[in-house]
XYZ file of N, CA and C in Angstrom:
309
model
N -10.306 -13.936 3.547
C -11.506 -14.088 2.731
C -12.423 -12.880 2.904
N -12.750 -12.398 4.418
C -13.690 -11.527 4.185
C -12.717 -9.819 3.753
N -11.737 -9.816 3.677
C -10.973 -8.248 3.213
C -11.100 -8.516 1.882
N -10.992 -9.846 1.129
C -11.233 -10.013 -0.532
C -12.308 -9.527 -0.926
N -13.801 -10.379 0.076
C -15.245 -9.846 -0.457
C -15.781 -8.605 -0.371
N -14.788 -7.956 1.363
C -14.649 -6.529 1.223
C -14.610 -5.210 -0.020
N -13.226 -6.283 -0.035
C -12.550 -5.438 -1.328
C -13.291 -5.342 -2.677
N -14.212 -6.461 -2.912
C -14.807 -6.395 -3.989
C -15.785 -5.552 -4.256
N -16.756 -5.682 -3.112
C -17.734 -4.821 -2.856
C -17.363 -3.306 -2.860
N -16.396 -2.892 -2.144
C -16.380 -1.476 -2.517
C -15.715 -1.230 -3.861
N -14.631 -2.205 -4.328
C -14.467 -1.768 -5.773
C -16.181 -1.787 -6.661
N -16.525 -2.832 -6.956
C -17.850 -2.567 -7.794
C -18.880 -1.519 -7.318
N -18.698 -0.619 -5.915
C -19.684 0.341 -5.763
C -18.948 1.719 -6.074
N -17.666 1.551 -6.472
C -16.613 2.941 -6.762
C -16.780 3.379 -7.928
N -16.887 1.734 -8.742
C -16.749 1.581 -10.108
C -18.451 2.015 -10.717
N -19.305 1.540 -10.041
C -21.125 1.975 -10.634
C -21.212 3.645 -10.154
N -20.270 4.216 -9.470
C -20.274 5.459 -8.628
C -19.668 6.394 -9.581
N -18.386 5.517 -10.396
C -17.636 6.361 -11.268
C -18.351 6.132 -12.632
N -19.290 5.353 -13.386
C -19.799 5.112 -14.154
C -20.759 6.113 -14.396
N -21.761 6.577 -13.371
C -23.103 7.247 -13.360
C -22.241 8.609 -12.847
N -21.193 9.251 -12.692
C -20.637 10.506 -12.145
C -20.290 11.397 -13.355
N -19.980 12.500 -12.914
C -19.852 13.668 -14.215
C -18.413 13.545 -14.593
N -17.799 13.815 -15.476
C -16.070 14.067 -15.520
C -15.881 14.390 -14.171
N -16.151 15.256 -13.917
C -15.563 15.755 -12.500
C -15.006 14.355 -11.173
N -16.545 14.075 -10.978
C -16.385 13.411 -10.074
C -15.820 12.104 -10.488
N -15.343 11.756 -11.876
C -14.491 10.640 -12.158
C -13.254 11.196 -12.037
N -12.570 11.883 -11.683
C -11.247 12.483 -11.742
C -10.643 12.529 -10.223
N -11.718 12.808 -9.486
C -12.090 12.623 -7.922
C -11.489 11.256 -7.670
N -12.320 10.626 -8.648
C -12.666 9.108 -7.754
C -10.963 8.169 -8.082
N -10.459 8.649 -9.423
C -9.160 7.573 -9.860
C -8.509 7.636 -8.959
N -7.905 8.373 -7.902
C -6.775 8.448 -7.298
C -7.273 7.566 -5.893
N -8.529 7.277 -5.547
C -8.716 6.635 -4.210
C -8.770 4.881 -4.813
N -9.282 4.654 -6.505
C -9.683 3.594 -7.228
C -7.384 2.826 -7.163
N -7.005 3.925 -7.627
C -5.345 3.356 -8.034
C -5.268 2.822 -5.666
N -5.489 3.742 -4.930
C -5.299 3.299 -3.542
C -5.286 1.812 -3.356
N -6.831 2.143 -4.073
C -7.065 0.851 -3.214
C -6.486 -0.552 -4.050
N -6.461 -0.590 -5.415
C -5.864 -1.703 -5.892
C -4.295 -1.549 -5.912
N -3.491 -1.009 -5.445
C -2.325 -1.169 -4.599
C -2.251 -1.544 -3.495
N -3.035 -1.429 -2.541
C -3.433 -2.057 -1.179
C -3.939 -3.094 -1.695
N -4.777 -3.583 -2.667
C -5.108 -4.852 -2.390
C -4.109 -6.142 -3.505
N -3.241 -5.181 -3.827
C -2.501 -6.048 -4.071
C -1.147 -6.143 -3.702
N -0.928 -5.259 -2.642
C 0.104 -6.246 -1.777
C -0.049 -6.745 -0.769
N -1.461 -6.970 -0.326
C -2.170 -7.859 0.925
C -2.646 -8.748 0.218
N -2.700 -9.046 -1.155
C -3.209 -9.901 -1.877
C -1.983 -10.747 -2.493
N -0.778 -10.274 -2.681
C 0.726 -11.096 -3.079
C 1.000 -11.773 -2.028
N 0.736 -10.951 -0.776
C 1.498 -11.398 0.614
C 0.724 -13.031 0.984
N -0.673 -12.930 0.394
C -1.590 -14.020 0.578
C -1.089 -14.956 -0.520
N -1.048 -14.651 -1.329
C -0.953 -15.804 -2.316
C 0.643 -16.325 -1.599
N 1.727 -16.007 -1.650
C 2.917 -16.230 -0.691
C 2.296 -17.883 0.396
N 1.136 -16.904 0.496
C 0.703 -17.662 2.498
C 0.090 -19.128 1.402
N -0.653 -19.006 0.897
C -1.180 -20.588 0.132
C -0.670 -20.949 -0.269
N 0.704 -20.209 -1.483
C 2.110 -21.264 -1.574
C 2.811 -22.226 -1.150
N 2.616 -21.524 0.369
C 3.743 -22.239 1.369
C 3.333 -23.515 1.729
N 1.761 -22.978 2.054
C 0.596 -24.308 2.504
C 0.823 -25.530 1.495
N 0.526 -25.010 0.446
C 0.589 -25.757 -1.126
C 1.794 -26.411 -1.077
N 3.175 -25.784 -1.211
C 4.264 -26.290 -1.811
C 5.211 -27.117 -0.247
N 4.563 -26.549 0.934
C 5.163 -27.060 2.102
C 6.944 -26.997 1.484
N 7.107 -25.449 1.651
C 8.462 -25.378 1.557
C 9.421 -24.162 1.806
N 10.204 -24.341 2.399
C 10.708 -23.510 3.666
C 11.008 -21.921 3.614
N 11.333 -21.965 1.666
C 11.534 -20.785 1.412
C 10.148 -20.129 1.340
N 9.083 -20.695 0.945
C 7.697 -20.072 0.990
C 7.225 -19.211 2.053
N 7.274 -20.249 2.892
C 7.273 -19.680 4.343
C 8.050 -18.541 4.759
N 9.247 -18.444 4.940
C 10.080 -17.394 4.782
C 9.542 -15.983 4.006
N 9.102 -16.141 2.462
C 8.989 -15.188 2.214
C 7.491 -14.473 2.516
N 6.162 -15.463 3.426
C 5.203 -15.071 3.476
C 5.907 -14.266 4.579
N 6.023 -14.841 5.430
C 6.512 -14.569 6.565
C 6.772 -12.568 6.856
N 7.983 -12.299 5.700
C 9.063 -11.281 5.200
C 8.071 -10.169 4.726
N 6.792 -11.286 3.850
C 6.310 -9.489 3.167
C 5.461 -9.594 3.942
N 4.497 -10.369 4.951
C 3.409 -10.347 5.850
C 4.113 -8.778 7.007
N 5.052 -9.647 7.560
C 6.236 -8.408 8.578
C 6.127 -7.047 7.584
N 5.806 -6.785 6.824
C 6.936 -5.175 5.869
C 5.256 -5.029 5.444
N 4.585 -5.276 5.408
C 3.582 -4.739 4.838
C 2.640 -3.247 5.091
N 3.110 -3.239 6.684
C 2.849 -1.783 7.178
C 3.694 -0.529 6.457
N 4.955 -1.263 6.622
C 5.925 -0.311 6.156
C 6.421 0.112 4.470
N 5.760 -0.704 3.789
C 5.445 -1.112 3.039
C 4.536 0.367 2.370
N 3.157 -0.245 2.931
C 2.439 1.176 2.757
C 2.782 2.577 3.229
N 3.214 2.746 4.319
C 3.701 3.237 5.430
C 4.268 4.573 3.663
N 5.742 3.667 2.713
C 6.094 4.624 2.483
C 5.424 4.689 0.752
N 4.240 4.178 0.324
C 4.076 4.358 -0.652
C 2.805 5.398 -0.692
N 2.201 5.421 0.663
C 1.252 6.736 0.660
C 1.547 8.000 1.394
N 2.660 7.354 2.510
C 2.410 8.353 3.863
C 3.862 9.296 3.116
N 5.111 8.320 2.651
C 6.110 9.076 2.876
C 6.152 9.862 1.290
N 5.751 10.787 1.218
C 5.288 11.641 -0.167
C 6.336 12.572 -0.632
N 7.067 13.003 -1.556
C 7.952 13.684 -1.899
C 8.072 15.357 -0.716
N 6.980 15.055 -0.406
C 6.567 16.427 0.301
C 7.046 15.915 2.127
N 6.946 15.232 1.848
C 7.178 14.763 3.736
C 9.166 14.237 3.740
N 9.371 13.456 2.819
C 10.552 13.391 2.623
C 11.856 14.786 2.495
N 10.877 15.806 1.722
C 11.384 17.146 1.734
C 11.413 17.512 3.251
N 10.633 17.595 3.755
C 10.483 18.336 5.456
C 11.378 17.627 6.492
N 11.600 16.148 6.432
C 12.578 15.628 6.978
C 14.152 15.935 6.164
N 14.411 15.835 5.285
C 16.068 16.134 5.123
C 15.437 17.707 5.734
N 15.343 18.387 5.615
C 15.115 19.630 6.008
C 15.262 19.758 7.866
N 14.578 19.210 8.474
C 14.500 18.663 9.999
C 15.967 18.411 9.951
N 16.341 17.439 9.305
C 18.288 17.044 9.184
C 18.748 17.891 9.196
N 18.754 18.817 8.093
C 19.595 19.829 7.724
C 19.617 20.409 8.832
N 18.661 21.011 9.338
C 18.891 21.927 10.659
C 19.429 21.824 11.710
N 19.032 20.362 11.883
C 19.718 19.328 13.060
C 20.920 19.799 13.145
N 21.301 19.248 11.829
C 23.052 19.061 11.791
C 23.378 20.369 11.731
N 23.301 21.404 11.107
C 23.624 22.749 11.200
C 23.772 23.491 12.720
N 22.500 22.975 13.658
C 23.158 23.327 14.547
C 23.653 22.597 16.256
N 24.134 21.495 15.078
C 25.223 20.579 16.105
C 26.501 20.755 15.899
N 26.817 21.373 14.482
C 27.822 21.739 13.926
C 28.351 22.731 14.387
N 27.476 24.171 14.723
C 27.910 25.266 15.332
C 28.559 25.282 16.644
């Protein structure tokens, strides 16, 4: 409950922030605005999951709160952290690896 009212509050102060801002600083602001309603909606699926289960008292519910509650780090983990650019530097780290284990 309080990461929802959280969440609200800084969306409606992003949103009066991007309203009263120049082009500029609305161009700034979309890419932290798309963040955060991807974060809050897979801490927000993972929840609805969790009142399902409560609701429907049923085993698979549970299970799957359970599944995306567990993955949710990792989850984010690779939809912000692991970036075409970081994925490049690791096969790369590989490549070398193996190149010179090979020798």
């Amino acid at each position: 409950l309080f990461n929802g009212v959280s969440f609200v509050c800084v969306t409606v102060l992003l949103c009066s922030a991007w309203r009263t801002g120049s082009k500029l600083d609305k161009e700034k602001h979309v890419p932290f605005l798309r963040v955060y309603i991807a974060i809050f909606s897979i801490t927000g699926l993972t929840w609805l999951f969790g009142f399902l289960a409560i609701l429907a008292r049923s085993v698979w519910a549970w299970y799957l709160f359970i599944i995306l509650n567990s993955t949710q780090g990792f989850v984010i983990f690779i939809m912000f952290l692991f970036t075409k650019k970081v994925a490049l530097l690791y096969l790369e780290l590989l490549h070398i690896s193996w190149e010179t284990k090979a020798s």
